mmCIF file with all atom_site columns, C-alpha atoms in Angstrom:
data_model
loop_
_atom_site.group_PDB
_atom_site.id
_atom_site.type_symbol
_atom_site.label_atom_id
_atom_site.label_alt_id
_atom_site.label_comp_id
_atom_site.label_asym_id
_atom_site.label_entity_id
_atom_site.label_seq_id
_atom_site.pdbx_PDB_ins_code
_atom_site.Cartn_x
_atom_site.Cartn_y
_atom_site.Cartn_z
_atom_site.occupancy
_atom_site.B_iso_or_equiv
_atom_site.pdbx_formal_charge
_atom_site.auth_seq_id
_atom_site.auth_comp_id
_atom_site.auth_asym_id
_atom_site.auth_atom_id
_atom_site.pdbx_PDB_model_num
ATOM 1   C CA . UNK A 1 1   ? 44.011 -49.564 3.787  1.00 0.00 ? 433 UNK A CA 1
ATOM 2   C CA . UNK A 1 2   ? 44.795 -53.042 5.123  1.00 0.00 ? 434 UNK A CA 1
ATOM 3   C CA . UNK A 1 3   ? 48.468 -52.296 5.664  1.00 0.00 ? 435 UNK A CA 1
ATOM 4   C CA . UNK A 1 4   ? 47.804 -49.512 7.735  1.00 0.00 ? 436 UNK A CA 1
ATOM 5   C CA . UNK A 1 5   ? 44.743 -51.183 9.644  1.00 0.00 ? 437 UNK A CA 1
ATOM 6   C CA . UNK A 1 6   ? 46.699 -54.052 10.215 1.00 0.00 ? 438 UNK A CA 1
ATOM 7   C CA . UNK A 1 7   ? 49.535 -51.870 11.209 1.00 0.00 ? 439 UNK A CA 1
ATOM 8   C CA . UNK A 1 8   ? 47.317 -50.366 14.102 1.00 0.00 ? 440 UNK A CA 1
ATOM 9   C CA . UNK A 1 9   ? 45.273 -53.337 15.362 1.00 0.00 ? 441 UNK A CA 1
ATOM 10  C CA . UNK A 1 10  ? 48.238 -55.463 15.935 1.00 0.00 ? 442 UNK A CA 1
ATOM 11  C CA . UNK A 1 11  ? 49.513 -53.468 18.836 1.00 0.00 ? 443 UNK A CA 1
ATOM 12  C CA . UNK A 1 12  ? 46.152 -52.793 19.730 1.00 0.00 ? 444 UNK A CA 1
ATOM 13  C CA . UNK A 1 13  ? 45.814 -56.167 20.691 1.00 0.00 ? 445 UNK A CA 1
ATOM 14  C CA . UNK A 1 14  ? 48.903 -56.575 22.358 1.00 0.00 ? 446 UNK A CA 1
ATOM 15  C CA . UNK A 1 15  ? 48.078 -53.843 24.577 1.00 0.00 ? 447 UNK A CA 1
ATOM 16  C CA . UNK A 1 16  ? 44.707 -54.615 25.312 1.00 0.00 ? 448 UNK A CA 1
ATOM 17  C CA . UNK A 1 17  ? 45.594 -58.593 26.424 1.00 0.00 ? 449 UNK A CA 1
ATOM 18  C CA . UNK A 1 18  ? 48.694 -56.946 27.797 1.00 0.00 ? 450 UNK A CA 1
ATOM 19  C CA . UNK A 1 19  ? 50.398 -60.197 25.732 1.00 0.00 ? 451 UNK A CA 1
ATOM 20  C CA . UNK A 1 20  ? 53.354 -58.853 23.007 1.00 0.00 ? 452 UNK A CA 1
ATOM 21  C CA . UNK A 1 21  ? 52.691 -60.066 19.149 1.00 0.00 ? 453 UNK A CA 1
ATOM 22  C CA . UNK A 1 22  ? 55.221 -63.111 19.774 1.00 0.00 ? 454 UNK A CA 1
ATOM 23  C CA . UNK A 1 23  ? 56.777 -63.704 16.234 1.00 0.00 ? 455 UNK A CA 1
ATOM 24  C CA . UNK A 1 24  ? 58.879 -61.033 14.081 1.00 0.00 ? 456 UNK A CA 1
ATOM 25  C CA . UNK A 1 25  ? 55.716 -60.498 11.800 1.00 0.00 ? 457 UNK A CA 1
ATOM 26  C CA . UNK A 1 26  ? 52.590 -60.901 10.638 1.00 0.00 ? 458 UNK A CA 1
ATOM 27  C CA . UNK A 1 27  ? 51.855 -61.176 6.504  1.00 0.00 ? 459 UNK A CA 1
ATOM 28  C CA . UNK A 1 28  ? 48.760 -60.962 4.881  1.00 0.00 ? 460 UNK A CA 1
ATOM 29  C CA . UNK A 1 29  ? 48.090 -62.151 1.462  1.00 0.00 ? 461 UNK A CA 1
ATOM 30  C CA . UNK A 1 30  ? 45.569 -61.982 -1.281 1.00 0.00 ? 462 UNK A CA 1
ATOM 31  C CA . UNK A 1 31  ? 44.528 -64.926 -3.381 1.00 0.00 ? 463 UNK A CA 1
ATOM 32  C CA . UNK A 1 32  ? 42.483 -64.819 -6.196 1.00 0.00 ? 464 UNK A CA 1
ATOM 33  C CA . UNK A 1 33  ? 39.755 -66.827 -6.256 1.00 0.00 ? 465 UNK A CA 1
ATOM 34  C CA . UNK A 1 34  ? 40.598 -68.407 -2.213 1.00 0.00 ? 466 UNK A CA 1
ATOM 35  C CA . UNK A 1 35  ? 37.696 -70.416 -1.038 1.00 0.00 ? 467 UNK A CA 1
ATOM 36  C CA . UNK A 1 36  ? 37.557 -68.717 2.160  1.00 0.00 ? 468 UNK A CA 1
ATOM 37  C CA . UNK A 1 37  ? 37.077 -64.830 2.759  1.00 0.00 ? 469 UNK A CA 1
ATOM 38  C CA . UNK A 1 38  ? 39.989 -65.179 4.744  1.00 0.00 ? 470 UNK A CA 1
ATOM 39  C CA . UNK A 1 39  ? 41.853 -67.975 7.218  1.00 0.00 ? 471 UNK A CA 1
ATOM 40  C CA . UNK A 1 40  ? 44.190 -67.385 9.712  1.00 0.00 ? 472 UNK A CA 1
ATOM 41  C CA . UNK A 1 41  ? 47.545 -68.615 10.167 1.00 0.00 ? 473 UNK A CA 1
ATOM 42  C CA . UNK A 1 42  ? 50.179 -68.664 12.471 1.00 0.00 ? 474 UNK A CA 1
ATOM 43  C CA . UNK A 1 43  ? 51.909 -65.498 11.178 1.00 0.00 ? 475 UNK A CA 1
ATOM 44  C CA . UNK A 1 44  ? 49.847 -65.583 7.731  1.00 0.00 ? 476 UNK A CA 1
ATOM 45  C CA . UNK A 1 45  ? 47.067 -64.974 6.925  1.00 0.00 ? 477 UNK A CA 1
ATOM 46  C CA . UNK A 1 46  ? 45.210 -65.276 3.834  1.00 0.00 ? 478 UNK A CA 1
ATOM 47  C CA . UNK A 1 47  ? 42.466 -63.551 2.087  1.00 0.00 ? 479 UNK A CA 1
ATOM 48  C CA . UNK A 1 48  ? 40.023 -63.510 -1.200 1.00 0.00 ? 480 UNK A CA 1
ATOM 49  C CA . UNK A 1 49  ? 41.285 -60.192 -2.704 1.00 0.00 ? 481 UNK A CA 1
ATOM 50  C CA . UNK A 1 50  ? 37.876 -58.529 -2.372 1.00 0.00 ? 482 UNK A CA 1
ATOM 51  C CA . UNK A 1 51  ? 38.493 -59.122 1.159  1.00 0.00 ? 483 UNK A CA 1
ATOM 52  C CA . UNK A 1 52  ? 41.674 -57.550 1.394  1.00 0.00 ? 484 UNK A CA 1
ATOM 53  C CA . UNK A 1 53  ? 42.222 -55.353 -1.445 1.00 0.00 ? 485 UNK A CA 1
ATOM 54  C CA . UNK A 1 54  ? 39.977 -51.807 -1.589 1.00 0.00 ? 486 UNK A CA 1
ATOM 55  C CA . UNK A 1 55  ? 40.139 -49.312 -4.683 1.00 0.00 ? 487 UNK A CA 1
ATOM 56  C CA . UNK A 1 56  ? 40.449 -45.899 -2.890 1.00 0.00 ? 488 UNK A CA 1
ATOM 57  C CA . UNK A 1 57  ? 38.694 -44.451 -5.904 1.00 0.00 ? 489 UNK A CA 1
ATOM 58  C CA . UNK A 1 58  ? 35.286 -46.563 -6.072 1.00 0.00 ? 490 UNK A CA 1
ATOM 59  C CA . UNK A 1 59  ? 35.626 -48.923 -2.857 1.00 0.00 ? 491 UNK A CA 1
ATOM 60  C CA . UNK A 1 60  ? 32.277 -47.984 -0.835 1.00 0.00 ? 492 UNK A CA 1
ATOM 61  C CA . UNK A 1 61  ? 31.919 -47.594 2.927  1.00 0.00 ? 493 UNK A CA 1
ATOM 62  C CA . UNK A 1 62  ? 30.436 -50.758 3.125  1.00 0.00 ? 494 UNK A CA 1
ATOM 63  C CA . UNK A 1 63  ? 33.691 -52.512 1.249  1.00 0.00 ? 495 UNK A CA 1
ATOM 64  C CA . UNK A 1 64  ? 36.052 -50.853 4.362  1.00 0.00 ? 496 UNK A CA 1
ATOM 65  C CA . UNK A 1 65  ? 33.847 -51.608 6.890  1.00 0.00 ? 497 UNK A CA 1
ATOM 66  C CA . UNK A 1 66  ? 33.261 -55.276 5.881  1.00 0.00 ? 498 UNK A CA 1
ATOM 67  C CA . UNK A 1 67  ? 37.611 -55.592 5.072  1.00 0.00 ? 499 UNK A CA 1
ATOM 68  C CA . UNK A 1 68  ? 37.823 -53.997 8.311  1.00 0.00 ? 500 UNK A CA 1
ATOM 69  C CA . UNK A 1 69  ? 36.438 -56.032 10.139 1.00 0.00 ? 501 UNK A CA 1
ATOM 70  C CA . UNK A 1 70  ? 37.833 -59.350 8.286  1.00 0.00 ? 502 UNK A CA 1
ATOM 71  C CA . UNK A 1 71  ? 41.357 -58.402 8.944  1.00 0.00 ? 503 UNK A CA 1
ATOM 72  C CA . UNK A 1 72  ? 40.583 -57.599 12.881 1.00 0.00 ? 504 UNK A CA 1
ATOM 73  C CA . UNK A 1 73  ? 38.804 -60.876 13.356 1.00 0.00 ? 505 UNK A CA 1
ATOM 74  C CA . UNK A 1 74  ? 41.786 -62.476 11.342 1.00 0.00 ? 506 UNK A CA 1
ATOM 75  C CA . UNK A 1 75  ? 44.387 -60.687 13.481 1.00 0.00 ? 507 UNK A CA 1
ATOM 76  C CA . UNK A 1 76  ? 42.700 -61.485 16.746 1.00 0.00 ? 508 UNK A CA 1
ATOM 77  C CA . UNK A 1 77  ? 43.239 -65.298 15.740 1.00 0.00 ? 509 UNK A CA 1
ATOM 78  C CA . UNK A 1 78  ? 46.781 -64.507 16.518 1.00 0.00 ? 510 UNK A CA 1
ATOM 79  C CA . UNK A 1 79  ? 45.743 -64.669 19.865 1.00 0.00 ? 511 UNK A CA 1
ATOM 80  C CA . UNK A 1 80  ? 42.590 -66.624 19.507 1.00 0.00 ? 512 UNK A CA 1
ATOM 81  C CA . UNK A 1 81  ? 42.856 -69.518 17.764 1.00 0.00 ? 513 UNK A CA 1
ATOM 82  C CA . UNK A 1 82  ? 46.912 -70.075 17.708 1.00 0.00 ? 514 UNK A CA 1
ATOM 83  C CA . UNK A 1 83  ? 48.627 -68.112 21.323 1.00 0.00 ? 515 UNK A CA 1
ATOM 84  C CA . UNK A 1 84  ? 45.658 -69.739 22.592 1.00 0.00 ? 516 UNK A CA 1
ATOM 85  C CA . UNK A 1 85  ? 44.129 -72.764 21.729 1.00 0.00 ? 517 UNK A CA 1
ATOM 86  C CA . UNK A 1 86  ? 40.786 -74.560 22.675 1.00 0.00 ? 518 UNK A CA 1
ATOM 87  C CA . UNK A 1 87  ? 41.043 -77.989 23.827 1.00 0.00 ? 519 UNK A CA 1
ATOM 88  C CA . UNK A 1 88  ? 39.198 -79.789 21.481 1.00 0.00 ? 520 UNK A CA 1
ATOM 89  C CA . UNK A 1 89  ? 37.008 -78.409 18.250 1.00 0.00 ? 521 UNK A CA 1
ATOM 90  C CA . UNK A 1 90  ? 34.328 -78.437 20.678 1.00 0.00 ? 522 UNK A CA 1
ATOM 91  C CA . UNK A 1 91  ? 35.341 -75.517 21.782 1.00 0.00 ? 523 UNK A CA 1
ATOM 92  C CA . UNK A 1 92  ? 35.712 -74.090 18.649 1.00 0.00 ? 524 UNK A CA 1
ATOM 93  C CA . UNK A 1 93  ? 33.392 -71.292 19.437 1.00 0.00 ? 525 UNK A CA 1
ATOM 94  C CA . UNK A 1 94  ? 34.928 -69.404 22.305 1.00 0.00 ? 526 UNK A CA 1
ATOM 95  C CA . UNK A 1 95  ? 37.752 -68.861 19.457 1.00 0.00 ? 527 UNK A CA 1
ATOM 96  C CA . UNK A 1 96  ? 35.034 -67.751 17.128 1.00 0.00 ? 528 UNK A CA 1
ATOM 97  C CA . UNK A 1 97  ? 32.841 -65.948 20.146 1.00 0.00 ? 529 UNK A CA 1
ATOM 98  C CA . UNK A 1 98  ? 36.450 -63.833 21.081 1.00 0.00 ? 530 UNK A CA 1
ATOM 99  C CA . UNK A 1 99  ? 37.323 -62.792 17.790 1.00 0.00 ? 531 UNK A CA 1
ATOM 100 C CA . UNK A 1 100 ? 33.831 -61.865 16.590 1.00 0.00 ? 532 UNK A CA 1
ATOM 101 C CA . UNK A 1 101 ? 33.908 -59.820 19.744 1.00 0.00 ? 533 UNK A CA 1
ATOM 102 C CA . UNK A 1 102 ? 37.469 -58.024 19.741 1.00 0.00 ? 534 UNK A CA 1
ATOM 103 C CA . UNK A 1 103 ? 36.982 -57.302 15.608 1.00 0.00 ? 535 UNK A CA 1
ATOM 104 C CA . UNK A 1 104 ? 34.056 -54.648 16.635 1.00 0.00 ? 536 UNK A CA 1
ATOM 105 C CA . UNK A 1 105 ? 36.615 -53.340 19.375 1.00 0.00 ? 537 UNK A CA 1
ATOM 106 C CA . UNK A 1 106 ? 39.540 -52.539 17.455 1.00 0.00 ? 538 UNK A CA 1
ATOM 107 C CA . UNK A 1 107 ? 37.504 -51.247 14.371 1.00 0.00 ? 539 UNK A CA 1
ATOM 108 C CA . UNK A 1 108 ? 35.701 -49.155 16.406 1.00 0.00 ? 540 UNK A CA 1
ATOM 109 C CA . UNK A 1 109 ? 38.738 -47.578 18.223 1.00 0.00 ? 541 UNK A CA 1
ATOM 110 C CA . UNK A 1 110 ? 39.946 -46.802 15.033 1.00 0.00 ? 542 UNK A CA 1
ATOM 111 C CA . UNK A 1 111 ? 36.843 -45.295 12.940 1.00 0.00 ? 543 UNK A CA 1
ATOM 112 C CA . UNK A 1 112 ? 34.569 -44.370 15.753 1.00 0.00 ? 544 UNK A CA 1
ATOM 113 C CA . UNK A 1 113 ? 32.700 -42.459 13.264 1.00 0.00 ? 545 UNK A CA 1
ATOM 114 C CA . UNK A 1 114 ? 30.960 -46.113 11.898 1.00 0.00 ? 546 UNK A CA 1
ATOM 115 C CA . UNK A 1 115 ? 29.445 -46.679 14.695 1.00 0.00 ? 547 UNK A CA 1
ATOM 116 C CA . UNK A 1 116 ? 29.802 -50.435 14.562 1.00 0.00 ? 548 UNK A CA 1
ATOM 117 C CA . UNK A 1 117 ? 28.310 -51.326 18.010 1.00 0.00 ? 549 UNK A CA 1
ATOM 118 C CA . UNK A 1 118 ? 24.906 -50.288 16.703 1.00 0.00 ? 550 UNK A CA 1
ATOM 119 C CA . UNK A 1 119 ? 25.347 -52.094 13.555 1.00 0.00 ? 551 UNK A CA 1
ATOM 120 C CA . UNK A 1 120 ? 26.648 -55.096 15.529 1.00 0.00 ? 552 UNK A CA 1
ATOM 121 C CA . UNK A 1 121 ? 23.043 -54.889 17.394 1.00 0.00 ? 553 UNK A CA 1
ATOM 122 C CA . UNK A 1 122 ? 21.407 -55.074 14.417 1.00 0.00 ? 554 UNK A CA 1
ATOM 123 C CA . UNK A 1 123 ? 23.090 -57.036 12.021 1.00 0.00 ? 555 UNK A CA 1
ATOM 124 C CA . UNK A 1 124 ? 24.574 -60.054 14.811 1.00 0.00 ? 556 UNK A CA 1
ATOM 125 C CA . UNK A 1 125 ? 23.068 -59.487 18.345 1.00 0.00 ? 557 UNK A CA 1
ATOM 126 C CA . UNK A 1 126 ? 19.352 -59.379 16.610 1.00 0.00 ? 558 UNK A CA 1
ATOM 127 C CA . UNK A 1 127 ? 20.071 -62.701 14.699 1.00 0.00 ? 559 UNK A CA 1
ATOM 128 C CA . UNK A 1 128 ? 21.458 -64.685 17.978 1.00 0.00 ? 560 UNK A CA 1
ATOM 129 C CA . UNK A 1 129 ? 18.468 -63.687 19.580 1.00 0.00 ? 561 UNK A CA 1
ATOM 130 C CA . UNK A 1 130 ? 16.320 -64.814 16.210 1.00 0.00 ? 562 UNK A CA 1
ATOM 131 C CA . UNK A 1 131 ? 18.433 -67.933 16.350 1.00 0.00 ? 563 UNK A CA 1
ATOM 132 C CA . UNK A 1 132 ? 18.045 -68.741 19.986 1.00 0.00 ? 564 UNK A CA 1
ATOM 133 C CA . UNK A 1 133 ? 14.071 -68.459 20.212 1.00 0.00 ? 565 UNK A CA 1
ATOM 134 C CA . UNK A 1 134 ? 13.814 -71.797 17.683 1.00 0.00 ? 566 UNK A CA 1
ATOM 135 C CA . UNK A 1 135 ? 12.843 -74.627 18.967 1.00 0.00 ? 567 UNK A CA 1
ATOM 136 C CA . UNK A 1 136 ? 15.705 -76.229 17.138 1.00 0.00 ? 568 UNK A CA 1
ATOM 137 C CA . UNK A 1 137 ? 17.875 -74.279 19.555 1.00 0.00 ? 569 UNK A CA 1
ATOM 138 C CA . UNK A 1 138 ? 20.357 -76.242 21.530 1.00 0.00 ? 570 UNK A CA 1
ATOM 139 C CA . UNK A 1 139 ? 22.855 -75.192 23.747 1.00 0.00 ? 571 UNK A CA 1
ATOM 140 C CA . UNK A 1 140 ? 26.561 -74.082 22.650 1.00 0.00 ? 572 UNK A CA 1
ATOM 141 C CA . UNK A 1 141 ? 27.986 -77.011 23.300 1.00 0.00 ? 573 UNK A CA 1
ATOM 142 C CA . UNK A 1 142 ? 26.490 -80.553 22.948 1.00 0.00 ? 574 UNK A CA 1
ATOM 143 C CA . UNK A 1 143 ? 27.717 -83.346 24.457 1.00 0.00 ? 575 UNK A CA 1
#
């Protein structure tokens, strides 16, 4: 499953920000017990198995779709994060804000049939929104 997802969305990418995948390849590992559900590196990235791994046999819809999306968000780091760089970590969310975005994009060119621009309404639009009306709300970036 992540082989061949990963196998699709790289020159997805490269196509879509009409920028090539710039180094000979692009490995993704599973570690047992890794802190992180995943973390992307330049050329490697690295996952908790149960974000990376799927049983074909048991692995529920909601498994792929959640896998799915972790290896799109990690593979748009590629571009986000190390092609292109913010200029300091206050700007760590535009990498965050791009790859969020292009992970719903590339998993829903490739299993239309989720629907995952409804679910990303309801699941991450809806809790911006929830998030923005506190009055603890500041903006994005504080000086």
């Amino acid at each position: 499953f992540a082989l061949d997802l990963a196998s699709k969305v790289l020159p997805f990418y490269a196509e879509y920000f009409n920028i090539k995948y710039p180094i000979a390849k692009a490995d993704q590992i599973a570690i047992p017990d890794f802190a992180s559900r995943a973390m992307e590196n330049w050329g490697l990235i690295t996952y908790r198995e149960i974000a990376l791994l799927i049983d074909p046999k048991s692995s529920s819809l909601t498994v792929r779709q959640r896998n799915a999306m972790t290896i799109s968000h990690e593979l748009a780091h590629q571009w986000f994060g190390n092609l292109v760089t913010m200029d300091w970590w206050t700007d760590l969310w535009l990498n965050e804000g791009f790859a969020r975005w292009i992970q719903y994009l590339a998993v829903d060119r490739f299993y239309p049939e989720w629907d995952v621009w409804t679910q990303y309404v309801a699941d991450v639009f809806s809790q911006f929104l929830v998030l923005d009306a506190l009055k603890s709300s500041h903006p994005i970036e504080v000086p």
